[in-house]
Amino acid sequence: MEKVLNLGRWIFPLSFSMYVGLHFGKPEVGASFVPDFLPFPYFWNYLTALCIIAFIISALIRKYDKLAYSLMALYVILMALLVHLPMALGNLPVDMMGMDVARTQKLEMINVFRNIMVTGALLGFAKYVAEDNRIIR
């Protein structure tokens, strides 16, 4: 059973590769989530993808992994509060106004809840799984 439980150390960080694929494969989707007050949405989309790749690598090779899990938790909770929550409350970008607003708001609220859960998991990994304490003790 211990070997099965140890798979979590690999599965959890690798699951973020789906977001990397989305950021590179459909950059217009990632760019659409960039708040209007930030310029250059495609830049932020690609930068985010590179940061997620750095997180995955750090977690897998266990170098600066506590810092990586902590920074990823910060990113995910900020996405929940600055992007998904405002959209769930009806502050949708102009290019999304043609969509089913009620459905979009419900999906964004689900994203808020999902991001809060993932933040908790990332913080748990930072506390109990990460091994490199060089930056964060």
C-alpha atoms as an extended CHARMM CRD file, in Angstrom:
* protein
*
       137  EXT
         1         1  MET       CA              0.0000000000        0.0000000000        0.0000000000  PROA      1               0.0000000000
         2         2  GLU       CA              2.9120000000        2.3330000000        0.7460000000  PROA      2               0.0000000000
         3         3  LYS       CA              4.0410000000        2.1490000000       -2.9000000000  PROA      3               0.0000000000
         4         4  VAL       CA              0.5820000000        3.1530000000       -4.0840000000  PROA      4               0.0000000000
         5         5  LEU       CA              0.4790000000        6.0920000000       -1.6700000000  PROA      5               0.0000000000
         6         6  ASN       CA              3.9340000000        7.1950000000       -2.8170000000  PROA      6               0.0000000000
         7         7  LEU       CA              2.5370000000        7.6580000000       -6.3330000000  PROA      7               0.0000000000
         8         8  GLY       CA              0.8250000000       10.8240000000       -5.0910000000  PROA      8               0.0000000000
         9         9  ARG       CA              4.2010000000       12.5810000000       -5.0260000000  PROA      9               0.0000000000
        10        10  TRP       CA              4.3620000000       12.0780000000       -8.8020000000  PROA      10              0.0000000000
        11        11  ILE       CA              0.7110000000       12.1950000000       -9.8550000000  PROA      11              0.0000000000
        12        12  PHE       CA             -0.1600000000       15.4780000000       -8.1450000000  PROA      12              0.0000000000
        13        13  PRO       CA              2.5340000000       17.6930000000       -9.7150000000  PROA      13              0.0000000000
        14        14  LEU       CA              2.2220000000       15.9470000000      -13.0890000000  PROA      14              0.0000000000
        15        15  SER       CA             -1.5210000000       16.6860000000      -13.1250000000  PROA      15              0.0000000000
        16        16  PHE       CA             -0.6260000000       20.3590000000      -13.5910000000  PROA      16              0.0000000000
        17        17  SER       CA              0.7980000000       19.4910000000      -17.0190000000  PROA      17              0.0000000000
        18        18  MET       CA             -2.7960000000       19.5940000000      -18.3000000000  PROA      18              0.0000000000
        19        19  TYR       CA             -2.7800000000       23.3430000000      -17.6130000000  PROA      19              0.0000000000
        20        20  VAL       CA              0.5180000000       23.7050000000      -19.4490000000  PROA      20              0.0000000000
        21        21  GLY       CA             -1.0330000000       21.9560000000      -22.4440000000  PROA      21              0.0000000000
        22        22  LEU       CA             -4.0030000000       24.3060000000      -22.3160000000  PROA      22              0.0000000000
        23        23  HSD       CA             -1.8110000000       27.4060000000      -22.0660000000  PROA      23              0.0000000000
        24        24  PHE       CA              0.2790000000       26.3960000000      -25.0790000000  PROA      24              0.0000000000
        25        25  GLY       CA             -2.3740000000       24.5340000000      -27.0710000000  PROA      25              0.0000000000
        26        26  LYS       CA             -5.1770000000       27.0770000000      -26.6910000000  PROA      26              0.0000000000
        27        27  PRO       CA             -3.4550000000       30.3430000000      -25.7460000000  PROA      27              0.0000000000
        28        28  GLU       CA             -6.5870000000       32.3680000000      -26.4600000000  PROA      28              0.0000000000
        29        29  VAL       CA             -8.3590000000       30.5150000000      -23.6250000000  PROA      29              0.0000000000
        30        30  GLY       CA             -5.6180000000       31.2700000000      -21.1060000000  PROA      30              0.0000000000
        31        31  ALA       CA             -5.3340000000       34.8560000000      -22.3270000000  PROA      31              0.0000000000
        32        32  SER       CA             -9.0910000000       35.3540000000      -21.8810000000  PROA      32              0.0000000000
        33        33  PHE       CA             -8.6780000000       34.8040000000      -18.1190000000  PROA      33              0.0000000000
        34        34  VAL       CA             -6.1160000000       37.6070000000      -17.7550000000  PROA      34              0.0000000000
        35        35  PRO       CA             -7.8310000000       40.5260000000      -15.9790000000  PROA      35              0.0000000000
        36        36  ASP       CA             -8.4290000000       43.6290000000      -18.0850000000  PROA      36              0.0000000000
        37        37  PHE       CA             -6.1640000000       45.7670000000      -15.8920000000  PROA      37              0.0000000000
        38        38  LEU       CA             -3.1210000000       43.7240000000      -17.0060000000  PROA      38              0.0000000000
        39        39  PRO       CA             -1.7050000000       44.4580000000      -20.4670000000  PROA      39              0.0000000000
        40        40  PHE       CA             -0.4180000000       41.8080000000      -22.8840000000  PROA      40              0.0000000000
        41        41  PRO       CA             -2.6730000000       38.8380000000      -21.9990000000  PROA      41              0.0000000000
        42        42  TYR       CA             -0.7640000000       36.4050000000      -24.2260000000  PROA      42              0.0000000000
        43        43  PHE       CA              2.4720000000       37.2630000000      -22.4220000000  PROA      43              0.0000000000
        44        44  TRP       CA              0.8560000000       36.4080000000      -19.0650000000  PROA      44              0.0000000000
        45        45  ASN       CA             -0.5890000000       33.2230000000      -20.5320000000  PROA      45              0.0000000000
        46        46  TYR       CA              2.8110000000       31.9730000000      -21.6770000000  PROA      46              0.0000000000
        47        47  LEU       CA              4.6280000000       33.1750000000      -18.5460000000  PROA      47              0.0000000000
        48        48  THR       CA              2.1250000000       31.2700000000      -16.4260000000  PROA      48              0.0000000000
        49        49  ALA       CA              2.7480000000       28.1240000000      -18.4570000000  PROA      49              0.0000000000
        50        50  LEU       CA              6.5090000000       28.4500000000      -17.9480000000  PROA      50              0.0000000000
        51        51  CYS       CA              6.0250000000       28.9640000000      -14.2060000000  PROA      51              0.0000000000
        52        52  ILE       CA              3.8610000000       25.8520000000      -14.0020000000  PROA      52              0.0000000000
        53        53  ILE       CA              6.5600000000       23.8750000000      -15.8370000000  PROA      53              0.0000000000
        54        54  ALA       CA              9.1390000000       25.1510000000      -13.3330000000  PROA      54              0.0000000000
        55        55  PHE       CA              6.8400000000       24.0690000000      -10.4900000000  PROA      55              0.0000000000
        56        56  ILE       CA              6.4210000000       20.5730000000      -11.9520000000  PROA      56              0.0000000000
        57        57  ILE       CA             10.1480000000       20.1060000000      -12.4640000000  PROA      57              0.0000000000
        58        58  SER       CA             10.9860000000       21.4080000000       -8.9950000000  PROA      58              0.0000000000
        59        59  ALA       CA              8.4250000000       19.1160000000       -7.3560000000  PROA      59              0.0000000000
        60        60  LEU       CA              9.6020000000       16.0610000000       -9.2810000000  PROA      60              0.0000000000
        61        61  ILE       CA             13.3340000000       16.5280000000       -8.7080000000  PROA      61              0.0000000000
        62        62  ARG       CA             12.8130000000       17.7650000000       -5.1280000000  PROA      62              0.0000000000
        63        63  LYS       CA             14.9430000000       20.8890000000       -5.5160000000  PROA      63              0.0000000000
        64        64  TYR       CA             13.3680000000       24.0090000000       -4.0220000000  PROA      64              0.0000000000
        65        65  ASP       CA             10.1650000000       21.9740000000       -3.8330000000  PROA      65              0.0000000000
        66        66  LYS       CA              8.8330000000       23.6230000000       -0.6670000000  PROA      66              0.0000000000
        67        67  LEU       CA              9.2160000000       27.0210000000       -2.3250000000  PROA      67              0.0000000000
        68        68  ALA       CA              7.6300000000       25.7000000000       -5.5340000000  PROA      68              0.0000000000
        69        69  TYR       CA              4.5990000000       24.2410000000       -3.7360000000  PROA      69              0.0000000000
        70        70  SER       CA              4.1790000000       27.4480000000       -1.7200000000  PROA      70              0.0000000000
        71        71  LEU       CA              4.4170000000       29.7440000000       -4.7490000000  PROA      71              0.0000000000
        72        72  MET       CA              2.0370000000       27.5370000000       -6.7120000000  PROA      72              0.0000000000
        73        73  ALA       CA             -0.4290000000       27.7040000000       -3.8020000000  PROA      73              0.0000000000
        74        74  LEU       CA             -0.1550000000       31.5000000000       -3.8570000000  PROA      74              0.0000000000
        75        75  TYR       CA             -0.7580000000       31.5570000000       -7.6150000000  PROA      75              0.0000000000
        76        76  VAL       CA             -3.7830000000       29.2410000000       -7.4090000000  PROA      76              0.0000000000
        77        77  ILE       CA             -5.4740000000       31.1710000000       -4.5840000000  PROA      77              0.0000000000
        78        78  LEU       CA             -4.8210000000       34.4620000000       -6.3930000000  PROA      78              0.0000000000
        79        79  MET       CA             -6.4590000000       33.0080000000       -9.5020000000  PROA      79              0.0000000000
        80        80  ALA       CA             -9.4700000000       32.0690000000       -7.3840000000  PROA      80              0.0000000000
        81        81  LEU       CA             -9.7740000000       35.5190000000       -5.8260000000  PROA      81              0.0000000000
        82        82  LEU       CA             -8.7480000000       37.7950000000       -8.7030000000  PROA      82              0.0000000000
        83        83  VAL       CA            -10.0890000000       35.9180000000      -11.7250000000  PROA      83              0.0000000000
        84        84  HSD       CA            -12.6760000000       33.2410000000      -10.9530000000  PROA      84              0.0000000000
        85        85  LEU       CA            -14.5340000000       34.9140000000       -8.0760000000  PROA      85              0.0000000000
        86        86  PRO       CA            -15.1490000000       38.2090000000       -9.9330000000  PROA      86              0.0000000000
        87        87  MET       CA            -16.3470000000       36.2350000000      -12.9610000000  PROA      87              0.0000000000
        88        88  ALA       CA            -18.5980000000       34.1160000000      -10.7400000000  PROA      88              0.0000000000
        89        89  LEU       CA            -20.0920000000       37.3460000000       -9.3930000000  PROA      89              0.0000000000
        90        90  GLY       CA            -20.8800000000       38.5650000000      -12.9110000000  PROA      90              0.0000000000
        91        91  ASN       CA            -17.8050000000       40.5940000000      -13.8410000000  PROA      91              0.0000000000
        92        92  LEU       CA            -17.2840000000       38.8370000000      -17.1720000000  PROA      92              0.0000000000
        93        93  PRO       CA            -14.9090000000       40.0330000000      -19.8960000000  PROA      93              0.0000000000
        94        94  VAL       CA            -16.5960000000       41.6500000000      -22.8780000000  PROA      94              0.0000000000
        95        95  ASP       CA            -15.6920000000       38.7490000000      -25.1690000000  PROA      95              0.0000000000
        96        96  MET       CA            -17.5900000000       36.3460000000      -22.8700000000  PROA      96              0.0000000000
        97        97  MET       CA            -20.8080000000       38.3550000000      -22.7340000000  PROA      97              0.0000000000
        98        98  GLY       CA            -22.3290000000       36.4680000000      -25.6680000000  PROA      98              0.0000000000
        99        99  MET       CA            -22.1270000000       33.2070000000      -23.7390000000  PROA      99              0.0000000000
       100       100  ASP       CA            -24.7230000000       31.8280000000      -21.3660000000  PROA      100             0.0000000000
       101       101  VAL       CA            -23.9050000000       34.1680000000      -18.4650000000  PROA      101             0.0000000000
       102       102  ALA       CA            -25.6950000000       32.1440000000      -15.7670000000  PROA      102             0.0000000000
       103       103  ARG       CA            -23.9250000000       28.9420000000      -16.8070000000  PROA      103             0.0000000000
       104       104  THR       CA            -20.5630000000       30.7120000000      -16.9940000000  PROA      104             0.0000000000
       105       105  GLN       CA            -21.0630000000       32.1450000000      -13.5100000000  PROA      105             0.0000000000
       106       106  LYS       CA            -21.8540000000       28.6830000000      -12.1100000000  PROA      106             0.0000000000
       107       107  LEU       CA            -18.7640000000       27.2050000000      -13.7530000000  PROA      107             0.0000000000
       108       108  GLU       CA            -16.6200000000       30.0160000000      -12.3720000000  PROA      108             0.0000000000
       109       109  MET       CA            -17.9300000000       29.3720000000       -8.8550000000  PROA      109             0.0000000000
       110       110  ILE       CA            -16.9090000000       25.7380000000       -9.3010000000  PROA      110             0.0000000000
       111       111  ASN       CA            -13.4710000000       27.0200000000      -10.3340000000  PROA      111             0.0000000000
       112       112  VAL       CA            -13.3060000000       29.0550000000       -7.1170000000  PROA      112             0.0000000000
       113       113  PHE       CA            -14.0630000000       25.9690000000       -5.0080000000  PROA      113             0.0000000000
       114       114  ARG       CA            -11.6260000000       23.8270000000       -7.0210000000  PROA      114             0.0000000000
       115       115  ASN       CA             -8.8480000000       26.3890000000       -6.6310000000  PROA      115             0.0000000000
       116       116  ILE       CA             -9.4020000000       26.5700000000       -2.8720000000  PROA      116             0.0000000000
       117       117  MET       CA             -9.1470000000       22.7620000000       -2.6460000000  PROA      117             0.0000000000
       118       118  VAL       CA             -6.0040000000       22.6890000000       -4.7910000000  PROA      118             0.0000000000
       119       119  THR       CA             -4.4830000000       25.4560000000       -2.6570000000  PROA      119             0.0000000000
       120       120  GLY       CA             -5.0420000000       23.3200000000        0.4250000000  PROA      120             0.0000000000
       121       121  ALA       CA             -3.4330000000       20.3300000000       -1.2570000000  PROA      121             0.0000000000
       122       122  LEU       CA             -0.4460000000       22.4090000000       -2.3820000000  PROA      122             0.0000000000
       123       123  LEU       CA              0.0540000000       23.7570000000        1.1390000000  PROA      123             0.0000000000
       124       124  GLY       CA             -0.2120000000       20.2210000000        2.5120000000  PROA      124             0.0000000000
       125       125  PHE       CA              2.4290000000       19.0470000000        0.0570000000  PROA      125             0.0000000000
       126       126  ALA       CA              4.6340000000       22.0160000000        1.0160000000  PROA      126             0.0000000000
       127       127  LYS       CA              4.3440000000       21.0590000000        4.6920000000  PROA      127             0.0000000000
       128       128  TYR       CA              4.4300000000       17.2530000000        4.6110000000  PROA      128             0.0000000000
       129       129  VAL       CA              5.9650000000       16.1230000000        1.2990000000  PROA      129             0.0000000000
       130       130  ALA       CA              8.4830000000       18.7630000000        0.2410000000  PROA      130             0.0000000000
       131       131  GLU       CA             12.0120000000       18.1300000000        1.3920000000  PROA      131             0.0000000000
       132       132  ASP       CA             14.1210000000       21.1120000000        0.3370000000  PROA      132             0.0000000000
       133       133  ASN       CA             14.0020000000       23.6830000000        3.1490000000  PROA      133             0.0000000000
       134       134  ARG       CA             16.6530000000       26.0400000000        1.7490000000  PROA      134             0.0000000000
       135       135  ILE       CA             14.3050000000       28.9990000000        1.2250000000  PROA      135             0.0000000000
       136       136  ILE       CA             11.2530000000       28.2400000000        3.3590000000  PROA      136             0.0000000000
       137       137  ARG       CA             11.6880000000       26.5330000000        6.7190000000  PROA      137             0.0000000000
